[in-house]
Short mmCIF file of C-alpha atoms in Angstrom, two decimals:
data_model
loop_
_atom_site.label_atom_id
_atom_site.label_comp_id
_atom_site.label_asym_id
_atom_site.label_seq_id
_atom_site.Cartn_x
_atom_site.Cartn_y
_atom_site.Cartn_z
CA UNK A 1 -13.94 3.70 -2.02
CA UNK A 2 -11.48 6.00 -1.09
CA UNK A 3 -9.46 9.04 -3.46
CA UNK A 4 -7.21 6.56 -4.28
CA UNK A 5 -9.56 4.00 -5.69
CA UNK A 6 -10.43 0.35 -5.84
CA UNK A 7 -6.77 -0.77 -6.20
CA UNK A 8 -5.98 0.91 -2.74
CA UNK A 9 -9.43 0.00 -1.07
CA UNK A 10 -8.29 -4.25 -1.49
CA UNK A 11 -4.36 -3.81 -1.23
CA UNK A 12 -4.65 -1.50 1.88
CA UNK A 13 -7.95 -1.51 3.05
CA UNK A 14 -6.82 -3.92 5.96
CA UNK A 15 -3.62 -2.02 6.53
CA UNK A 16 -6.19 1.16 7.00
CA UNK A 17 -8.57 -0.34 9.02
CA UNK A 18 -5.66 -1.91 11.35
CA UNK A 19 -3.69 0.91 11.72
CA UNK A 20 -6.31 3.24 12.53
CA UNK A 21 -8.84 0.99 14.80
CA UNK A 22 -5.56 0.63 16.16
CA UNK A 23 -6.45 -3.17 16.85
CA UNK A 24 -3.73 -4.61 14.72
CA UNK A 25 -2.12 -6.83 17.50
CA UNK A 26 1.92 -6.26 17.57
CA UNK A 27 3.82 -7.39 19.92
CA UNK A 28 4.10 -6.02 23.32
CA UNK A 29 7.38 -3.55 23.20
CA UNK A 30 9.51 -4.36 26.63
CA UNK A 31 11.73 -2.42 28.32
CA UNK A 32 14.84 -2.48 26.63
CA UNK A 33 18.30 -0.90 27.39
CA UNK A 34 19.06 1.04 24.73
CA UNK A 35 22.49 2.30 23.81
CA UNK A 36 23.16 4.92 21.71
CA UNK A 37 25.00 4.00 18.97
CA UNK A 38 24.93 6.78 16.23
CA UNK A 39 23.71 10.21 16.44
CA UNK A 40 22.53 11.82 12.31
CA UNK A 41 22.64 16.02 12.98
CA UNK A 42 21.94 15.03 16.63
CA UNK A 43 19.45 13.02 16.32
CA UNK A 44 19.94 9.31 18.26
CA UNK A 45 19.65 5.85 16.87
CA UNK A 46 19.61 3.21 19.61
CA UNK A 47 21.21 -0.78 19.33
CA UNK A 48 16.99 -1.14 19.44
CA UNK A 49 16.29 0.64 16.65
CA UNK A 50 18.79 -1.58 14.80
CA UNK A 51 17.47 -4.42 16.13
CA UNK A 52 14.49 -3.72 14.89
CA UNK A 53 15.41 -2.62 11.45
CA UNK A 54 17.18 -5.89 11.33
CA UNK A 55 13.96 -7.82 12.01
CA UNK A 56 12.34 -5.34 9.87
CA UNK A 57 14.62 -5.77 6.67
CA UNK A 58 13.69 -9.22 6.22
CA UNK A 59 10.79 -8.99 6.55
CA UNK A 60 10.98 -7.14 3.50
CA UNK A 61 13.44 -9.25 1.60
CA UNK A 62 15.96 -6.98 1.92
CA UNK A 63 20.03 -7.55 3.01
CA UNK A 64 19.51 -6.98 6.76
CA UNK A 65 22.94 -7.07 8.27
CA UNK A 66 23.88 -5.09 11.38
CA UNK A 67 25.48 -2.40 8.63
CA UNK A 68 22.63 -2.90 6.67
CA UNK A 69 19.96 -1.88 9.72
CA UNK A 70 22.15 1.05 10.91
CA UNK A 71 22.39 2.42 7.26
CA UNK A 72 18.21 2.27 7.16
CA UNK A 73 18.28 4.18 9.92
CA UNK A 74 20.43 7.25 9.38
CA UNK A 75 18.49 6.96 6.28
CA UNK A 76 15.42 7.24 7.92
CA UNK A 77 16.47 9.98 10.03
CA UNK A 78 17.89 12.06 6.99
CA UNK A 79 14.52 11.89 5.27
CA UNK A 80 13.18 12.98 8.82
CA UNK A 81 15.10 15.47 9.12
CA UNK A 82 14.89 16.98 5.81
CA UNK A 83 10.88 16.92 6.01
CA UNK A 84 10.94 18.55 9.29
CA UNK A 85 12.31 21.17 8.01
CA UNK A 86 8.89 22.02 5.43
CA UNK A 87 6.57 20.52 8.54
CA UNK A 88 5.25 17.65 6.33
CA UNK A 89 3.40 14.96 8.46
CA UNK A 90 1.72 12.09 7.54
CA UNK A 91 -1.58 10.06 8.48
CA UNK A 92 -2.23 6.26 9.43
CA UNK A 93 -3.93 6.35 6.17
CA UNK A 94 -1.16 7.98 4.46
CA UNK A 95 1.32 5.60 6.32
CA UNK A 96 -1.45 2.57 5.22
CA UNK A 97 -0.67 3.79 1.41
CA UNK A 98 3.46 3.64 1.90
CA UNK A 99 2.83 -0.08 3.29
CA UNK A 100 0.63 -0.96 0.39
CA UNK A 101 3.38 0.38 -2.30
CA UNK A 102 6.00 -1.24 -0.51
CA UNK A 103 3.77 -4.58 -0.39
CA UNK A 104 2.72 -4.28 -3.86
CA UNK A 105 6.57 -4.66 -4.84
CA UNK A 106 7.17 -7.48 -2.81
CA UNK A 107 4.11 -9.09 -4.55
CA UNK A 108 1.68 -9.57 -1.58
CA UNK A 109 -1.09 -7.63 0.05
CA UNK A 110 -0.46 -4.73 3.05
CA UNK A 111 -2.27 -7.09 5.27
CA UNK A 112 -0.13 -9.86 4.53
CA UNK A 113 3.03 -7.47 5.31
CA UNK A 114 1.50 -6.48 8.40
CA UNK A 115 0.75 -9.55 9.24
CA UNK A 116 4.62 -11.25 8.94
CA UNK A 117 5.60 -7.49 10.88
CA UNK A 118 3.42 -8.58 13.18
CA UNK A 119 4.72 -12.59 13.43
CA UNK A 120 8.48 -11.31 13.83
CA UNK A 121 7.48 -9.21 16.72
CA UNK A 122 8.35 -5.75 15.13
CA UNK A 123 6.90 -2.76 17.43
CA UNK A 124 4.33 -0.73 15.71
CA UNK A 125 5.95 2.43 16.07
CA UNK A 126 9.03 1.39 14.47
CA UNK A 127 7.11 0.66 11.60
CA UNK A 128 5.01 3.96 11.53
CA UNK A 129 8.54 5.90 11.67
CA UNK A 130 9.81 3.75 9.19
CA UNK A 131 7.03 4.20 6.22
CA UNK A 132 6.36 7.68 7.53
CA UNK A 133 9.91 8.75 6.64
CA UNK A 134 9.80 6.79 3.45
CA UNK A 135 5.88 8.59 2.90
CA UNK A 136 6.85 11.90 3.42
CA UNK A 137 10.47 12.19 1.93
CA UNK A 138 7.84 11.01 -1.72
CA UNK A 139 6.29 13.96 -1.39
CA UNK A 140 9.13 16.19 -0.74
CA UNK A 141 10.75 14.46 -4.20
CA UNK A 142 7.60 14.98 -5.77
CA UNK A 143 7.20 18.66 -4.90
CA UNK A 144 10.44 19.24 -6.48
CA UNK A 145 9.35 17.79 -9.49
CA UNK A 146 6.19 19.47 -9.34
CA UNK A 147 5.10 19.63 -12.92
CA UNK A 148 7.39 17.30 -14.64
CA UNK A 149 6.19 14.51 -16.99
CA UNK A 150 7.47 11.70 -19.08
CA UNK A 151 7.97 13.05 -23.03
CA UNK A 152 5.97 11.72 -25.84
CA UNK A 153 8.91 10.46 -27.63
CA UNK A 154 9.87 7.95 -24.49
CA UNK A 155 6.40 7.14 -24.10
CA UNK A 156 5.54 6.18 -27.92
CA UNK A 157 9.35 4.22 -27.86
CA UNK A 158 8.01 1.96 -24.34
CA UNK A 159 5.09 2.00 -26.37
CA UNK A 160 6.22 0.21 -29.05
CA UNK A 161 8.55 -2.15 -26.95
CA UNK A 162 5.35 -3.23 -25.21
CA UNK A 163 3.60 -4.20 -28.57
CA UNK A 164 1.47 -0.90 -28.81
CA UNK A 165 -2.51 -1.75 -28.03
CA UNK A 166 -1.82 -5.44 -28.18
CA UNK A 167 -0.35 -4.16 -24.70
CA UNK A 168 -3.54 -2.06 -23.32
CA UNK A 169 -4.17 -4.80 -20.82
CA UNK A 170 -7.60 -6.13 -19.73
CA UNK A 171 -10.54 -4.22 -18.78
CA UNK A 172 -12.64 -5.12 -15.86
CA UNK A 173 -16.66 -4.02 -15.03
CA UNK A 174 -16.28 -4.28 -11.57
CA UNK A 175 -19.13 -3.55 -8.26
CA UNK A 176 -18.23 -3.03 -4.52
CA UNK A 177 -20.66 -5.33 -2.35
CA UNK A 178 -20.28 -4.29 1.06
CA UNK A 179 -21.95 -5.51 3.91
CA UNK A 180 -21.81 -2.85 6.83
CA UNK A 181 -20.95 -3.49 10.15
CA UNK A 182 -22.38 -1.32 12.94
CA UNK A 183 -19.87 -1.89 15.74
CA UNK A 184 -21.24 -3.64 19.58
CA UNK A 185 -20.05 -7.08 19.43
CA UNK A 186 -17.41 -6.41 16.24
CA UNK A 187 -16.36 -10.11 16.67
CA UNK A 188 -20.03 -11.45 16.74
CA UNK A 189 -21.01 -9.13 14.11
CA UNK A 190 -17.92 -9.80 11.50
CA UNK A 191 -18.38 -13.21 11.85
CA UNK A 192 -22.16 -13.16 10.75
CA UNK A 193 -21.48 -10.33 8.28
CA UNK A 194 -19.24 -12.52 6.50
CA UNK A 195 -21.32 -15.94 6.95
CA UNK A 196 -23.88 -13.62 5.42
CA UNK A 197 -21.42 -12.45 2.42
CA UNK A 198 -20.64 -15.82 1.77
CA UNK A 199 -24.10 -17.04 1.21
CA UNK A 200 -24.81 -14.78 -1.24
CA UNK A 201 -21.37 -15.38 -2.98
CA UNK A 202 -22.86 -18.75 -3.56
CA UNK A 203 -25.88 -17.16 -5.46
CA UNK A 204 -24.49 -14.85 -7.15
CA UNK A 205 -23.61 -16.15 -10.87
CA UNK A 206 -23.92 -13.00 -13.11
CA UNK A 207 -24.40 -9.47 -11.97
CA UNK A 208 -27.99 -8.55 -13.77
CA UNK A 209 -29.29 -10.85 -11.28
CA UNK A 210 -26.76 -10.91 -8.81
CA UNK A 211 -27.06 -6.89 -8.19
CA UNK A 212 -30.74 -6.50 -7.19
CA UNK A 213 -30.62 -9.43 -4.83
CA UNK A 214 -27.26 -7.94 -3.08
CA UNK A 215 -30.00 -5.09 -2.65
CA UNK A 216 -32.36 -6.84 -1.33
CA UNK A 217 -30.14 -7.45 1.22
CA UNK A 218 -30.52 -5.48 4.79
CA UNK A 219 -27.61 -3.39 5.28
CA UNK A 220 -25.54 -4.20 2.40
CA UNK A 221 -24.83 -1.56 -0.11
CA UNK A 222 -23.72 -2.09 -3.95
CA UNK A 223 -21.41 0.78 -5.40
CA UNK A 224 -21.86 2.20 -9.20
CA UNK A 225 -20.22 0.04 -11.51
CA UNK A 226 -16.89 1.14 -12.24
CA UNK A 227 -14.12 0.36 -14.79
CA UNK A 228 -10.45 -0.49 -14.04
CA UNK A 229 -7.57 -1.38 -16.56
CA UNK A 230 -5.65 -4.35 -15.51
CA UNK A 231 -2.58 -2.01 -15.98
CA UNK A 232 -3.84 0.89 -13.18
CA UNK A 233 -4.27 -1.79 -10.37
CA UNK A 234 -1.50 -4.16 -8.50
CA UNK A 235 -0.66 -7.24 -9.45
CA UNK A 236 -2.50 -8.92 -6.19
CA UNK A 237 -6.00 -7.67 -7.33
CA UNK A 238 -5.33 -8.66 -10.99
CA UNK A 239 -4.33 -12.05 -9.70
CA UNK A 240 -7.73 -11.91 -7.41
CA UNK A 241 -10.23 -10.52 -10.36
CA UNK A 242 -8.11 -13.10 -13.07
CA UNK A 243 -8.93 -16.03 -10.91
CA UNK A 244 -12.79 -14.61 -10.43
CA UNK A 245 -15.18 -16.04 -13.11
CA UNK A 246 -17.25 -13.61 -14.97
CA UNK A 247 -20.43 -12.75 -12.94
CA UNK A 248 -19.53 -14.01 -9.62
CA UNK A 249 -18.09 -12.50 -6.08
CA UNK A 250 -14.18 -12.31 -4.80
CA UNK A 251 -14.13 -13.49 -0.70
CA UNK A 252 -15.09 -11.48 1.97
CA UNK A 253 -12.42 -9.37 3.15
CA UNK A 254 -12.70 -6.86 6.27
CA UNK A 255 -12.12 -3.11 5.03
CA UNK A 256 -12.66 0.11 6.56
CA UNK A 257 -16.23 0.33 5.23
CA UNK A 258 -17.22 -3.06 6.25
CA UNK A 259 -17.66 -7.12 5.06
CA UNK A 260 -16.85 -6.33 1.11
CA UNK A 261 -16.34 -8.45 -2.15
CA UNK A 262 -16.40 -8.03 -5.69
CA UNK A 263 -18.35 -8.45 -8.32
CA UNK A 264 -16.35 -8.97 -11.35
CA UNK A 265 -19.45 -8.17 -14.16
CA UNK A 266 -17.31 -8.56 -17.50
CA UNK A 267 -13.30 -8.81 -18.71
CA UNK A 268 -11.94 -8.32 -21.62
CA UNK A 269 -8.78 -6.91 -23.95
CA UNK A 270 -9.21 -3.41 -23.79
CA UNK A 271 -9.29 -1.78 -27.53
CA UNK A 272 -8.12 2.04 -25.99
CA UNK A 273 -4.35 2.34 -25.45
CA UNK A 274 -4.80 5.34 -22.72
CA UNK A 275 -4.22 3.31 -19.78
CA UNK A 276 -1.16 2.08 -20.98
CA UNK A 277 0.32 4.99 -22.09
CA UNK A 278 -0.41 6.34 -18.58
CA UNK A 279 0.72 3.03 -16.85
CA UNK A 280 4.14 3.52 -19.32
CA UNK A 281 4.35 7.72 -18.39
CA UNK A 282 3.77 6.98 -14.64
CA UNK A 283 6.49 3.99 -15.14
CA UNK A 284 8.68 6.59 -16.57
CA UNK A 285 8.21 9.18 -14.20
CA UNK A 286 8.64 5.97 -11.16
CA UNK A 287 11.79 5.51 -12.34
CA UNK A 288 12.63 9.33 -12.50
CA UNK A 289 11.47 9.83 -9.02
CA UNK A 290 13.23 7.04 -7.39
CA UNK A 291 16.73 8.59 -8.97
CA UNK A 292 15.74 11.99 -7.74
CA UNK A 293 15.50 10.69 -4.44
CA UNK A 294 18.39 8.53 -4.41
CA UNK A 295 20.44 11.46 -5.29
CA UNK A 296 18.68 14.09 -2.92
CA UNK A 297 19.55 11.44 -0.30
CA UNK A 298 23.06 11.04 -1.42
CA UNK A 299 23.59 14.83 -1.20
CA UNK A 300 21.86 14.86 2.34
CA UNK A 301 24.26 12.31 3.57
CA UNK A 302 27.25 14.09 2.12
CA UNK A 303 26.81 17.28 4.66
CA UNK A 304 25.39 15.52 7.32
CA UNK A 305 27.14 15.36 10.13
CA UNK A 306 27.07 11.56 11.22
CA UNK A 307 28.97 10.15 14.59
CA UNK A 308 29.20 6.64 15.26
CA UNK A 309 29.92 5.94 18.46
#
């Protein structure tokens, strides 16, 4: 489990792993003749960029018009620009987080967005520049508002529009099963790793018995039990752990540290209200962000100097 914790290690555990095995399989970029078609402070955007914003825009559900594409893009480059300048860079991990956020508000998984990126033939460094401006511009928002938090008095008001602890959401006792894979033959090996993982998702019924014979198990290694609020994580895994009977195993899925499931030990109504007054102050301070940003980028765009050609 990574910093960011188990929400992170279902939702973009795949998007991780494929981005940095590198051996997610986009399609093969061509030669293309690419015309320059705007310049932002200099820098070009090509009729290939837009094409591929186009194809890249819905994707995401979003209006993807030829104005639309070419106004993503001298976004993109504003927010690259204006990072530049403070030398942030990004990760594939970092980049794997932006996709997951993104895919988490579209209501599917990062794999799954990967996945229909991957089906409309969208080049894979198209989308690295594209979450990587959207990644690092966050932080440069955030660093501004270093130190700035939602007040008590809008936090106990959502508070009480949400129905107070009647609204702390469900608590889950969860385990990490994973099932390590050791590389050679990955094919050969995922395959059995996961025939393997799926016969013991077929014994395991409660997790005082379930636990010790996951142990038993060569190579497989059972995390600490941990506890996550049904309000902290995305609505994918909620769906995923809501649909999981007590006691048993989620599928196999292949993440960066192997074959892992599951094991959802106990659920119930949580009786503390702390994780949703943090789910309400980080809603708060969301929504504060995103209007930052919006205006930082409104002000970047009124000085730039952008030529369409």
């Amino acid at each position: 489990m990574n910093k960011h914790g188990l929400n992170v290690s279902l939702t973009a555990a795949a998007a991780f792993w494929l981005l940095v095995a590198g051996t997610f399989l986009f399609a093969p970029q061509r030669a293309h003749a690419q015309e320059i078609i705007a310049t932002v402070n200099g820098a070009p955007i090509t009729s290939w960029d837009v094409a591929e914003r186009e194809k890249l825009l819905r994707v995401m559900h979003k209006p993807a018009t030829y104005d639309d594409a070419l106004n993503s893009m001298i976004d993109d480059a504003l927010k690259l620009g204006e990072t530049s300048k403070f030398k942030i860079s990004v990760s594939d991990s970092e980049i794997g987080q932006q996709i997951a956020v993104e895919a988490n508000q579209l209501g599917t998984s990062a794999a799954a967005l990967l996945g229909a990126t991957q089906r409309a033939g969208i080049s894979e460094q198209h989308i690295k520049d594209h979450f990587s401006a959207d990644f690092e511009f966050n932080l440069l928002v955030q660093a501004y508002n270093k130190g700035v938090d939602a007040s008590e008095g809008a936090i106990r008001a959502e508070l009480a529009k949400d129905g107070g602890k009647s609204a702390a959401g469900i608590d889950y006792k969860l385990r990490q099963v994973i099932f390590t894979l050791h590389g050679g033959n990955i094919f050969a090996e995922t395959q059995a790793r996961v025939k393997a993982a799926e016969q013991l998702r077929t014994r395991f019924t409660n997790c005082a018995d379930g636990v010790p014979l996951a142990r038993g198990m060569d190579d497989v290694a059972v995390k600490d039990e941990m506890t996550r609020n049904s309000l902290q994580i995305g609505d994918a895994l909620k769906q995923l752990l809501d649909k999981t009977p007590t006691g048993h195993l989620t599928p196999p899925e292949r993440t960066a540290e192997g074959i892992e499931m599951i094991a959802v030990c106990s659920k119930g109504i949580s009786t503390d209200d702390t994780a949703v007054r943090k789910a309400i102050s980080e809603r708060l301070l969301g929504a504060q962000m995103r209007a930052d940003a919006d205006r930082r980028l409104a002000e970047l765009r009124s000085y730039a100097v952008i030529v369409k050609h």
